[in-house]
N, CA, C and O atoms as a Maestro MAE file, in Angstrom:
{
 s_m_m2io_version
 :::
 2.0.0
}

f_m_ct {
 s_m_title
 :::
 protein
 m_atom[276] {
  # First column is atom index #
  i_m_mmod_type
  r_m_x_coord
  r_m_y_coord
  r_m_z_coord
  i_m_residue_number
  s_m_chain_name
  s_m_pdb_residue_name
  s_m_pdb_atom_name
  i_m_atomic_number
  :::
  1 25 -4.044 22.603 -15.775 1 A "ALA " " N  " 7
  2 3 -3.697 23.781 -15.012 1 A "ALA " " CA " 6
  3 2 -4.263 23.698 -13.598 1 A "ALA " " C  " 6
  4 15 -3.590 24.058 -12.631 1 A "ALA " " O  " 8
  5 25 -5.502 23.222 -13.482 2 A "LEU " " N  " 7
  6 3 -6.121 23.116 -12.163 2 A "LEU " " CA " 6
  7 2 -5.380 22.107 -11.291 2 A "LEU " " C  " 6
  8 15 -5.109 22.380 -10.122 2 A "LEU " " O  " 8
  9 25 -5.054 20.950 -11.849 3 A "ILE " " N  " 7
  10 3 -4.339 19.919 -11.084 3 A "ILE " " CA " 6
  11 2 -2.983 20.443 -10.629 3 A "ILE " " C  " 6
  12 15 -2.578 20.203 -9.491 3 A "ILE " " O  " 8
  13 25 -2.287 21.146 -11.493 4 A "ALA " " N  " 7
  14 3 -0.978 21.701 -11.128 4 A "ALA " " CA " 6
  15 2 -1.116 22.703 -9.989 4 A "ALA " " C  " 6
  16 15 -0.279 22.737 -9.088 4 A "ALA " " O  " 8
  17 25 -2.167 23.518 -10.024 5 A "ALA " " N  " 7
  18 3 -2.392 24.495 -8.958 5 A "ALA " " CA " 6
  19 2 -2.702 23.799 -7.639 5 A "ALA " " C  " 6
  20 15 -2.212 24.212 -6.588 5 A "ALA " " O  " 8
  21 25 -3.509 22.749 -7.688 6 A "VAL " " N  " 7
  22 3 -3.834 21.988 -6.475 6 A "VAL " " CA " 6
  23 2 -2.578 21.315 -5.931 6 A "VAL " " C  " 6
  24 15 -2.326 21.354 -4.727 6 A "VAL " " O  " 8
  25 25 -1.788 20.696 -6.813 7 A "ASP " " N  " 7
  26 3 -0.546 20.049 -6.384 7 A "ASP " " CA " 6
  27 2 0.417 21.048 -5.742 7 A "ASP " " C  " 6
  28 15 1.133 20.709 -4.800 7 A "ASP " " O  " 8
  29 25 0.431 22.262 -6.249 8 A "GLU " " N  " 7
  30 3 1.310 23.292 -5.704 8 A "GLU " " CA " 6
  31 2 0.794 23.793 -4.353 8 A "GLU " " C  " 6
  32 15 1.584 24.116 -3.465 8 A "GLU " " O  " 8
  33 25 -0.518 23.857 -4.202 9 A "TYR " " N  " 7
  34 3 -1.140 24.391 -2.989 9 A "TYR " " CA " 6
  35 2 -1.114 23.391 -1.831 9 A "TYR " " C  " 6
  36 15 -0.850 23.770 -0.690 9 A "TYR " " O  " 8
  37 25 -1.386 22.122 -2.122 10 A "ILE " " N  " 7
  38 3 -1.453 21.089 -1.081 10 A "ILE " " CA " 6
  39 2 -0.096 20.398 -0.983 10 A "ILE " " C  " 6
  40 15 0.363 19.807 -1.961 10 A "ILE " " O  " 8
  41 25 0.554 20.462 0.176 11 A "PRO " " N  " 7
  42 3 1.874 19.829 0.310 11 A "PRO " " CA " 6
  43 2 1.773 18.301 0.321 11 A "PRO " " C  " 6
  44 15 0.780 17.736 0.779 11 A "PRO " " O  " 8
  45 25 2.801 17.655 -0.182 12 A "THR " " N  " 7
  46 3 2.871 16.197 -0.138 12 A "THR " " CA " 6
  47 2 3.150 15.773 1.296 12 A "THR " " C  " 6
  48 15 4.110 16.249 1.902 12 A "THR " " O  " 8
  49 25 2.322 14.877 1.856 13 A "PRO " " N  " 7
  50 3 2.549 14.470 3.248 13 A "PRO " " CA " 6
  51 2 3.871 13.721 3.403 13 A "PRO " " C  " 6
  52 15 4.271 12.950 2.530 13 A "PRO " " O  " 8
  53 25 4.535 13.961 4.521 14 A "ALA " " N  " 7
  54 3 5.797 13.274 4.805 14 A "ALA " " CA " 6
  55 2 5.503 11.843 5.234 14 A "ALA " " C  " 6
  56 15 4.550 11.589 5.972 14 A "ALA " " O  " 8
  57 25 6.323 10.916 4.769 15 A "ARG " " N  " 7
  58 3 6.171 9.514 5.150 15 A "ARG " " CA " 6
  59 2 7.532 8.996 5.578 15 A "ARG " " C  " 6
  60 15 8.541 9.278 4.931 15 A "ARG " " O  " 8
  61 25 7.562 8.246 6.658 16 A "ALA " " N  " 7
  62 3 8.819 7.705 7.191 16 A "ALA " " CA " 6
  63 2 9.273 6.534 6.322 16 A "ALA " " C  " 6
  64 15 8.898 5.389 6.574 16 A "ALA " " O  " 8
  65 25 10.081 6.823 5.299 17 A "VAL " " N  " 7
  66 3 10.537 5.778 4.388 17 A "VAL " " CA " 6
  67 2 11.663 4.937 4.981 17 A "VAL " " C  " 6
  68 15 12.029 3.907 4.414 17 A "VAL " " O  " 8
  69 25 12.218 5.366 6.118 18 A "ASP " " N  " 7
  70 3 13.301 4.617 6.756 18 A "ASP " " CA " 6
  71 2 12.776 3.579 7.745 18 A "ASP " " C  " 6
  72 15 13.568 2.844 8.335 18 A "ASP " " O  " 8
  73 25 11.472 3.505 7.938 19 A "GLN " " N  " 7
  74 3 10.871 2.529 8.850 19 A "GLN " " CA " 6
  75 2 10.292 1.360 8.062 19 A "GLN " " C  " 6
  76 15 10.148 1.449 6.842 19 A "GLN " " O  " 8
  77 25 9.957 0.259 8.748 20 A "PRO " " N  " 7
  78 3 9.385 -0.903 8.055 20 A "PRO " " CA " 6
  79 2 8.070 -0.557 7.356 20 A "PRO " " C  " 6
  80 15 7.322 0.313 7.802 20 A "PRO " " O  " 8
  81 25 7.807 -1.255 6.258 21 A "PHE " " N  " 7
  82 3 6.592 -1.050 5.468 21 A "PHE " " CA " 6
  83 2 5.355 -1.322 6.313 21 A "PHE " " C  " 6
  84 15 5.284 -2.324 7.024 21 A "PHE " " O  " 8
  85 25 4.374 -0.414 6.228 22 A "LEU " " N  " 7
  86 3 3.096 -0.582 6.917 22 A "LEU " " CA " 6
  87 2 1.991 0.002 6.054 22 A "LEU " " C  " 6
  88 15 2.014 1.184 5.708 22 A "LEU " " O  " 8
  89 25 1.014 -0.847 5.708 23 A "MET " " N  " 7
  90 3 -0.149 -0.408 4.950 23 A "MET " " CA " 6
  91 2 -1.398 -1.019 5.569 23 A "MET " " C  " 6
  92 15 -1.673 -2.200 5.355 23 A "MET " " O  " 8
  93 25 -2.162 -0.235 6.336 24 A "PRO " " N  " 7
  94 3 -3.425 -0.763 6.849 24 A "PRO " " CA " 6
  95 2 -4.349 -1.121 5.684 24 A "PRO " " C  " 6
  96 15 -4.497 -0.341 4.743 24 A "PRO " " O  " 8
  97 25 -4.963 -2.287 5.747 25 A "VAL " " N  " 7
  98 3 -5.862 -2.747 4.686 25 A "VAL " " CA " 6
  99 2 -7.203 -2.036 4.844 25 A "VAL " " C  " 6
  100 15 -7.830 -2.101 5.901 25 A "VAL " " O  " 8
  101 25 -7.636 -1.359 3.787 26 A "GLU " " N  " 7
  102 3 -8.913 -0.647 3.800 26 A "GLU " " CA " 6
  103 2 -10.023 -1.471 3.170 26 A "GLU " " C  " 6
  104 15 -11.177 -1.381 3.588 26 A "GLU " " O  " 8
  105 25 -9.683 -2.277 2.161 27 A "ASP " " N  " 7
  106 3 -10.699 -3.081 1.488 27 A "ASP " " CA " 6
  107 2 -10.039 -4.285 0.836 27 A "ASP " " C  " 6
  108 15 -8.838 -4.276 0.565 27 A "ASP " " O  " 8
  109 25 -10.826 -5.311 0.588 28 A "VAL " " N  " 7
  110 3 -10.333 -6.533 -0.046 28 A "VAL " " CA " 6
  111 2 -11.302 -6.902 -1.160 28 A "VAL " " C  " 6
  112 15 -12.518 -6.888 -0.967 28 A "VAL " " O  " 8
  113 25 -10.755 -7.230 -2.327 29 A "PHE " " N  " 7
  114 3 -11.568 -7.596 -3.479 29 A "PHE " " CA " 6
  115 2 -11.145 -8.968 -3.984 29 A "PHE " " C  " 6
  116 15 -9.978 -9.343 -3.876 29 A "PHE " " O  " 8
  117 25 -12.091 -9.711 -4.531 30 A "SER " " N  " 7
  118 3 -11.796 -10.975 -5.192 30 A "SER " " CA " 6
  119 2 -11.960 -10.735 -6.689 30 A "SER " " C  " 6
  120 15 -13.071 -10.520 -7.174 30 A "SER " " O  " 8
  121 25 -10.846 -10.776 -7.415 31 A "ILE " " N  " 7
  122 3 -10.856 -10.460 -8.840 31 A "ILE " " CA " 6
  123 2 -10.541 -11.728 -9.628 31 A "ILE " " C  " 6
  124 15 -9.504 -12.358 -9.419 31 A "ILE " " O  " 8
  125 25 -11.450 -12.097 -10.539 32 A "SER " " N  " 7
  126 3 -11.250 -13.318 -11.317 32 A "SER " " CA " 6
  127 2 -9.999 -13.182 -12.180 32 A "SER " " C  " 6
  128 15 -9.760 -12.139 -12.789 32 A "SER " " O  " 8
  129 25 -9.216 -14.237 -12.222 33 A "GLY " " N  " 7
  130 3 -7.979 -14.242 -12.983 33 A "GLY " " CA " 6
  131 2 -6.796 -13.642 -12.241 33 A "GLY " " C  " 6
  132 15 -5.658 -13.747 -12.698 33 A "GLY " " O  " 8
  133 25 -7.056 -13.014 -11.102 34 A "ARG " " N  " 7
  134 3 -5.975 -12.390 -10.329 34 A "ARG " " CA " 6
  135 2 -5.944 -12.907 -8.902 34 A "ARG " " C  " 6
  136 15 -4.867 -13.100 -8.337 34 A "ARG " " O  " 8
  137 25 -7.103 -13.132 -8.317 35 A "GLY " " N  " 7
  138 3 -7.164 -13.619 -6.941 35 A "GLY " " CA " 6
  139 2 -7.634 -12.542 -5.987 35 A "GLY " " C  " 6
  140 15 -8.362 -11.629 -6.375 35 A "GLY " " O  " 8
  141 25 -7.217 -12.653 -4.742 36 A "THR " " N  " 7
  142 3 -7.607 -11.696 -3.715 36 A "THR " " CA " 6
  143 2 -6.665 -10.498 -3.738 36 A "THR " " C  " 6
  144 15 -5.444 -10.657 -3.748 36 A "THR " " O  " 8
  145 25 -7.242 -9.301 -3.745 37 A "VAL " " N  " 7
  146 3 -6.467 -8.061 -3.808 37 A "VAL " " CA " 6
  147 2 -6.827 -7.201 -2.604 37 A "VAL " " C  " 6
  148 15 -8.001 -6.913 -2.368 37 A "VAL " " O  " 8
  149 25 -5.816 -6.792 -1.845 38 A "ALA " " N  " 7
  150 3 -6.018 -5.906 -0.695 38 A "ALA " " CA " 6
  151 2 -5.601 -4.495 -1.093 38 A "ALA " " C  " 6
  152 15 -4.591 -4.303 -1.771 38 A "ALA " " O  " 8
  153 25 -6.386 -3.512 -0.668 39 A "THR " " N  " 7
  154 3 -6.056 -2.123 -0.960 39 A "THR " " CA " 6
  155 2 -5.920 -1.334 0.337 39 A "THR " " C  " 6
  156 15 -6.476 -1.712 1.369 39 A "THR " " O  " 8
  157 25 -5.182 -0.248 0.272 40 A "GLY " " N  " 7
  158 3 -4.992 0.604 1.438 40 A "GLY " " CA " 6
  159 2 -4.054 1.742 1.094 40 A "GLY " " C  " 6
  160 15 -3.699 1.943 -0.067 40 A "GLY " " O  " 8
  161 25 -3.657 2.486 2.117 41 A "ARG " " N  " 7
  162 3 -2.753 3.623 1.938 41 A "ARG " " CA " 6
  163 2 -1.466 3.324 2.696 41 A "ARG " " C  " 6
  164 15 -1.502 2.966 3.873 41 A "ARG " " O  " 8
  165 25 -0.339 3.470 2.026 42 A "ILE " " N  " 7
  166 3 0.947 3.201 2.664 42 A "ILE " " CA " 6
  167 2 1.207 4.278 3.709 42 A "ILE " " C  " 6
  168 15 1.270 5.466 3.392 42 A "ILE " " O  " 8
  169 25 1.357 3.848 4.962 43 A "GLU " " N  " 7
  170 3 1.587 4.775 6.075 43 A "GLU " " CA " 6
  171 2 3.075 5.069 6.265 43 A "GLU " " C  " 6
  172 15 3.459 6.201 6.558 43 A "GLU " " O  " 8
  173 25 3.911 4.033 6.094 44 A "ARG " " N  " 7
  174 3 5.351 4.225 6.275 44 A "ARG " " CA " 6
  175 2 6.100 3.146 5.507 44 A "ARG " " C  " 6
  176 15 5.541 2.113 5.137 44 A "ARG " " O  " 8
  177 25 7.369 3.413 5.281 45 A "GLY " " N  " 7
  178 3 8.209 2.442 4.589 45 A "GLY " " CA " 6
  179 2 8.043 2.497 3.081 45 A "GLY " " C  " 6
  180 15 7.359 3.363 2.534 45 A "GLY " " O  " 8
  181 25 8.692 1.543 2.429 46 A "VAL " " N  " 7
  182 3 8.702 1.452 0.971 46 A "VAL " " CA " 6
  183 2 8.549 -0.007 0.594 46 A "VAL " " C  " 6
  184 15 9.067 -0.886 1.283 46 A "VAL " " O  " 8
  185 25 7.841 -0.275 -0.496 47 A "ILE " " N  " 7
  186 3 7.758 -1.635 -1.038 47 A "ILE " " CA " 6
  187 2 7.798 -1.542 -2.556 47 A "ILE " " C  " 6
  188 15 7.316 -0.577 -3.149 47 A "ILE " " O  " 8
  189 25 8.376 -2.555 -3.167 48 A "LYS " " N  " 7
  190 3 8.470 -2.607 -4.620 48 A "LYS " " CA " 6
  191 2 7.764 -3.861 -5.109 48 A "LYS " " C  " 6
  192 15 7.634 -4.843 -4.378 48 A "LYS " " O  " 8
  193 25 7.314 -3.813 -6.346 49 A "VAL " " N  " 7
  194 3 6.675 -4.974 -6.955 49 A "VAL " " CA " 6
  195 2 7.647 -6.145 -6.922 49 A "VAL " " C  " 6
  196 15 8.814 -6.001 -7.286 49 A "VAL " " O  " 8
  197 25 7.162 -7.304 -6.484 50 A "GLY " " N  " 7
  198 3 7.975 -8.506 -6.402 50 A "GLY " " CA " 6
  199 2 8.551 -8.766 -5.027 50 A "GLY " " C  " 6
  200 15 9.046 -9.863 -4.766 50 A "GLY " " O  " 8
  201 25 8.499 -7.775 -4.130 51 A "GLU " " N  " 7
  202 3 9.030 -7.965 -2.777 51 A "GLU " " CA " 6
  203 2 8.042 -8.743 -1.915 51 A "GLU " " C  " 6
  204 15 6.826 -8.610 -2.048 51 A "GLU " " O  " 8
  205 25 8.608 -9.561 -1.024 52 A "GLU " " N  " 7
  206 3 7.783 -10.334 -0.101 52 A "GLU " " CA " 6
  207 2 7.268 -9.424 1.006 52 A "GLU " " C  " 6
  208 15 7.961 -8.510 1.454 52 A "GLU " " O  " 8
  209 25 6.038 -9.691 1.438 53 A "MET " " N  " 7
  210 3 5.439 -8.925 2.526 53 A "MET " " CA " 6
  211 2 4.590 -9.850 3.380 53 A "MET " " C  " 6
  212 15 4.250 -10.957 2.962 53 A "MET " " O  " 8
  213 25 4.249 -9.392 4.575 54 A "GLU " " N  " 7
  214 3 3.412 -10.174 5.483 54 A "GLU " " CA " 6
  215 2 2.107 -9.441 5.724 54 A "GLU " " C  " 6
  216 15 2.080 -8.219 5.870 54 A "GLU " " O  " 8
  217 25 1.018 -10.209 5.763 55 A "ILE " " N  " 7
  218 3 -0.286 -9.673 6.137 55 A "ILE " " CA " 6
  219 2 -0.518 -10.092 7.574 55 A "ILE " " C  " 6
  220 15 -0.635 -11.279 7.878 55 A "ILE " " O  " 8
  221 25 -0.585 -9.098 8.463 56 A "VAL " " N  " 7
  222 3 -0.691 -9.345 9.900 56 A "VAL " " CA " 6
  223 2 -2.059 -8.868 10.362 56 A "VAL " " C  " 6
  224 15 -2.528 -7.804 9.957 56 A "VAL " " O  " 8
  225 25 -2.692 -9.664 11.212 57 A "GLY " " N  " 7
  226 3 -4.000 -9.257 11.725 57 A "GLY " " CA " 6
  227 2 -4.475 -10.189 12.809 57 A "GLY " " C  " 6
  228 15 -3.674 -10.770 13.542 57 A "GLY " " O  " 8
  229 25 -5.779 -10.330 12.909 58 A "ILE " " N  " 7
  230 3 -6.378 -11.173 13.939 58 A "ILE " " CA " 6
  231 2 -6.038 -12.644 13.695 58 A "ILE " " C  " 6
  232 15 -5.750 -13.384 14.636 58 A "ILE " " O  " 8
  233 25 -6.071 -13.052 12.454 59 A "ARG " " N  " 7
  234 3 -5.761 -14.445 12.105 59 A "ARG " " CA " 6
  235 2 -4.253 -14.620 11.959 59 A "ARG " " C  " 6
  236 15 -3.485 -13.680 12.165 59 A "ARG " " O  " 8
  237 25 -3.839 -15.836 11.602 60 A "ASP " " N  " 7
  238 3 -2.414 -16.129 11.426 60 A "ASP " " CA " 6
  239 2 -1.794 -15.207 10.372 60 A "ASP " " C  " 6
  240 15 -2.457 -14.802 9.417 60 A "ASP " " O  " 8
  241 25 -0.523 -14.886 10.561 61 A "THR " " N  " 7
  242 3 0.217 -14.054 9.612 61 A "THR " " CA " 6
  243 2 0.403 -14.819 8.307 61 A "THR " " C  " 6
  244 15 0.750 -16.000 8.317 61 A "THR " " O  " 8
  245 25 0.169 -14.140 7.184 62 A "LYS " " N  " 7
  246 3 0.325 -14.749 5.860 62 A "LYS " " CA " 6
  247 2 1.440 -14.033 5.113 62 A "LYS " " C  " 6
  248 15 1.558 -12.809 5.183 62 A "LYS " " O  " 8
  249 25 2.258 -14.800 4.396 63 A "LYS " " N  " 7
  250 3 3.300 -14.218 3.546 63 A "LYS " " CA " 6
  251 2 2.792 -14.207 2.111 63 A "LYS " " C  " 6
  252 15 2.158 -15.157 1.651 63 A "LYS " " O  " 8
  253 25 3.084 -13.109 1.413 64 A "THR " " N  " 7
  254 3 2.679 -12.968 0.026 64 A "THR " " CA " 6
  255 2 3.685 -12.074 -0.689 64 A "THR " " C  " 6
  256 15 4.682 -11.662 -0.096 64 A "THR " " O  " 8
  257 25 3.431 -11.775 -1.947 65 A "VAL " " N  " 7
  258 3 4.332 -10.946 -2.748 65 A "VAL " " CA " 6
  259 2 3.552 -9.748 -3.280 65 A "VAL " " C  " 6
  260 15 2.400 -9.887 -3.693 65 A "VAL " " O  " 8
  261 25 4.166 -8.596 -3.269 66 A "CYS " " N  " 7
  262 3 3.553 -7.380 -3.802 66 A "CYS " " CA " 6
  263 2 3.495 -7.480 -5.324 66 A "CYS " " C  " 6
  264 15 4.519 -7.703 -5.970 66 A "CYS " " O  " 8
  265 25 2.296 -7.315 -5.903 67 A "THR " " N  " 7
  266 3 2.143 -7.399 -7.358 67 A "THR " " CA " 6
  267 2 1.838 -6.054 -7.997 67 A "THR " " C  " 6
  268 15 1.763 -5.954 -9.222 67 A "THR " " O  " 8
  269 25 1.662 -5.024 -7.188 68 A "GLY " " N  " 7
  270 3 1.394 -3.691 -7.739 68 A "GLY " " CA " 6
  271 2 1.345 -2.647 -6.644 68 A "GLY " " C  " 6
  272 15 0.976 -2.933 -5.505 68 A "GLY " " O  " 8
  273 25 1.724 -1.428 -7.007 69 A "VAL " " N  " 7
  274 3 1.682 -0.313 -6.050 69 A "VAL " " CA " 6
  275 2 0.940 0.838 -6.697 69 A "VAL " " C  " 6
  276 15 0.778 1.891 -6.081 69 A "VAL " " O  " 8
  :::
 }
 m_bond[275] {
  # First column is bond index #
  i_m_from
  i_m_to
  i_m_order
  :::
  1 1 2 1
  2 2 3 1
  3 3 4 2
  4 3 5 1
  5 5 6 1
  6 6 7 1
  7 7 8 2
  8 7 9 1
  9 9 10 1
  10 10 11 1
  11 11 12 2
  12 11 13 1
  13 13 14 1
  14 14 15 1
  15 15 16 2
  16 15 17 1
  17 17 18 1
  18 18 19 1
  19 19 20 2
  20 19 21 1
  21 21 22 1
  22 22 23 1
  23 23 24 2
  24 23 25 1
  25 25 26 1
  26 26 27 1
  27 27 28 2
  28 27 29 1
  29 29 30 1
  30 30 31 1
  31 31 32 2
  32 31 33 1
  33 33 34 1
  34 34 35 1
  35 35 36 2
  36 35 37 1
  37 37 38 1
  38 38 39 1
  39 39 40 2
  40 39 41 1
  41 41 42 1
  42 42 43 1
  43 43 44 2
  44 43 45 1
  45 45 46 1
  46 46 47 1
  47 47 48 2
  48 47 49 1
  49 49 50 1
  50 50 51 1
  51 51 52 2
  52 51 53 1
  53 53 54 1
  54 54 55 1
  55 55 56 2
  56 55 57 1
  57 57 58 1
  58 58 59 1
  59 59 60 2
  60 59 61 1
  61 61 62 1
  62 62 63 1
  63 63 64 2
  64 63 65 1
  65 65 66 1
  66 66 67 1
  67 67 68 2
  68 67 69 1
  69 69 70 1
  70 70 71 1
  71 71 72 2
  72 71 73 1
  73 73 74 1
  74 74 75 1
  75 75 76 2
  76 75 77 1
  77 77 78 1
  78 78 79 1
  79 79 80 2
  80 79 81 1
  81 81 82 1
  82 82 83 1
  83 83 84 2
  84 83 85 1
  85 85 86 1
  86 86 87 1
  87 87 88 2
  88 87 89 1
  89 89 90 1
  90 90 91 1
  91 91 92 2
  92 91 93 1
  93 93 94 1
  94 94 95 1
  95 95 96 2
  96 95 97 1
  97 97 98 1
  98 98 99 1
  99 99 100 2
  100 99 101 1
  101 101 102 1
  102 102 103 1
  103 103 104 2
  104 103 105 1
  105 105 106 1
  106 106 107 1
  107 107 108 2
  108 107 109 1
  109 109 110 1
  110 110 111 1
  111 111 112 2
  112 111 113 1
  113 113 114 1
  114 114 115 1
  115 115 116 2
  116 115 117 1
  117 117 118 1
  118 118 119 1
  119 119 120 2
  120 119 121 1
  121 121 122 1
  122 122 123 1
  123 123 124 2
  124 123 125 1
  125 125 126 1
  126 126 127 1
  127 127 128 2
  128 127 129 1
  129 129 130 1
  130 130 131 1
  131 131 132 2
  132 131 133 1
  133 133 134 1
  134 134 135 1
  135 135 136 2
  136 135 137 1
  137 137 138 1
  138 138 139 1
  139 139 140 2
  140 139 141 1
  141 141 142 1
  142 142 143 1
  143 143 144 2
  144 143 145 1
  145 145 146 1
  146 146 147 1
  147 147 148 2
  148 147 149 1
  149 149 150 1
  150 150 151 1
  151 151 152 2
  152 151 153 1
  153 153 154 1
  154 154 155 1
  155 155 156 2
  156 155 157 1
  157 157 158 1
  158 158 159 1
  159 159 160 2
  160 159 161 1
  161 161 162 1
  162 162 163 1
  163 163 164 2
  164 163 165 1
  165 165 166 1
  166 166 167 1
  167 167 168 2
  168 167 169 1
  169 169 170 1
  170 170 171 1
  171 171 172 2
  172 171 173 1
  173 173 174 1
  174 174 175 1
  175 175 176 2
  176 175 177 1
  177 177 178 1
  178 178 179 1
  179 179 180 2
  180 179 181 1
  181 181 182 1
  182 182 183 1
  183 183 184 2
  184 183 185 1
  185 185 186 1
  186 186 187 1
  187 187 188 2
  188 187 189 1
  189 189 190 1
  190 190 191 1
  191 191 192 2
  192 191 193 1
  193 193 194 1
  194 194 195 1
  195 195 196 2
  196 195 197 1
  197 197 198 1
  198 198 199 1
  199 199 200 2
  200 199 201 1
  201 201 202 1
  202 202 203 1
  203 203 204 2
  204 203 205 1
  205 205 206 1
  206 206 207 1
  207 207 208 2
  208 207 209 1
  209 209 210 1
  210 210 211 1
  211 211 212 2
  212 211 213 1
  213 213 214 1
  214 214 215 1
  215 215 216 2
  216 215 217 1
  217 217 218 1
  218 218 219 1
  219 219 220 2
  220 219 221 1
  221 221 222 1
  222 222 223 1
  223 223 224 2
  224 223 225 1
  225 225 226 1
  226 226 227 1
  227 227 228 2
  228 227 229 1
  229 229 230 1
  230 230 231 1
  231 231 232 2
  232 231 233 1
  233 233 234 1
  234 234 235 1
  235 235 236 2
  236 235 237 1
  237 237 238 1
  238 238 239 1
  239 239 240 2
  240 239 241 1
  241 241 242 1
  242 242 243 1
  243 243 244 2
  244 243 245 1
  245 245 246 1
  246 246 247 1
  247 247 248 2
  248 247 249 1
  249 249 250 1
  250 250 251 1
  251 251 252 2
  252 251 253 1
  253 253 254 1
  254 254 255 1
  255 255 256 2
  256 255 257 1
  257 257 258 1
  258 258 259 1
  259 259 260 2
  260 259 261 1
  261 261 262 1
  262 262 263 1
  263 263 264 2
  264 263 265 1
  265 265 266 1
  266 266 267 1
  267 267 268 2
  268 267 269 1
  269 269 270 1
  270 270 271 1
  271 271 272 2
  272 271 273 1
  273 273 274 1
  274 274 275 1
  275 275 276 2
  :::
 }
}
C-alpha cells in the first residue's frame, strides 16, 4: 500500500525515447564469471538486451553488447 501511494504521488520522469541511447556510467564492477559490469541511469533513448552499444569516454571507444537492463 505504501509503495502504491508513493508511486501515485511521485510522477515518472519523462525520458526522450526518440533520441539515441545515453547512460552515464556511475560505477564499474568486476564480477567473477561475468566480467566487467558498468552501472548507471538511462538518461535518454532505449536499449534492449542483446543490442550493440558503444562505451565512449576519455579512452578509445569500445563496442560491447547489453546483457541486462
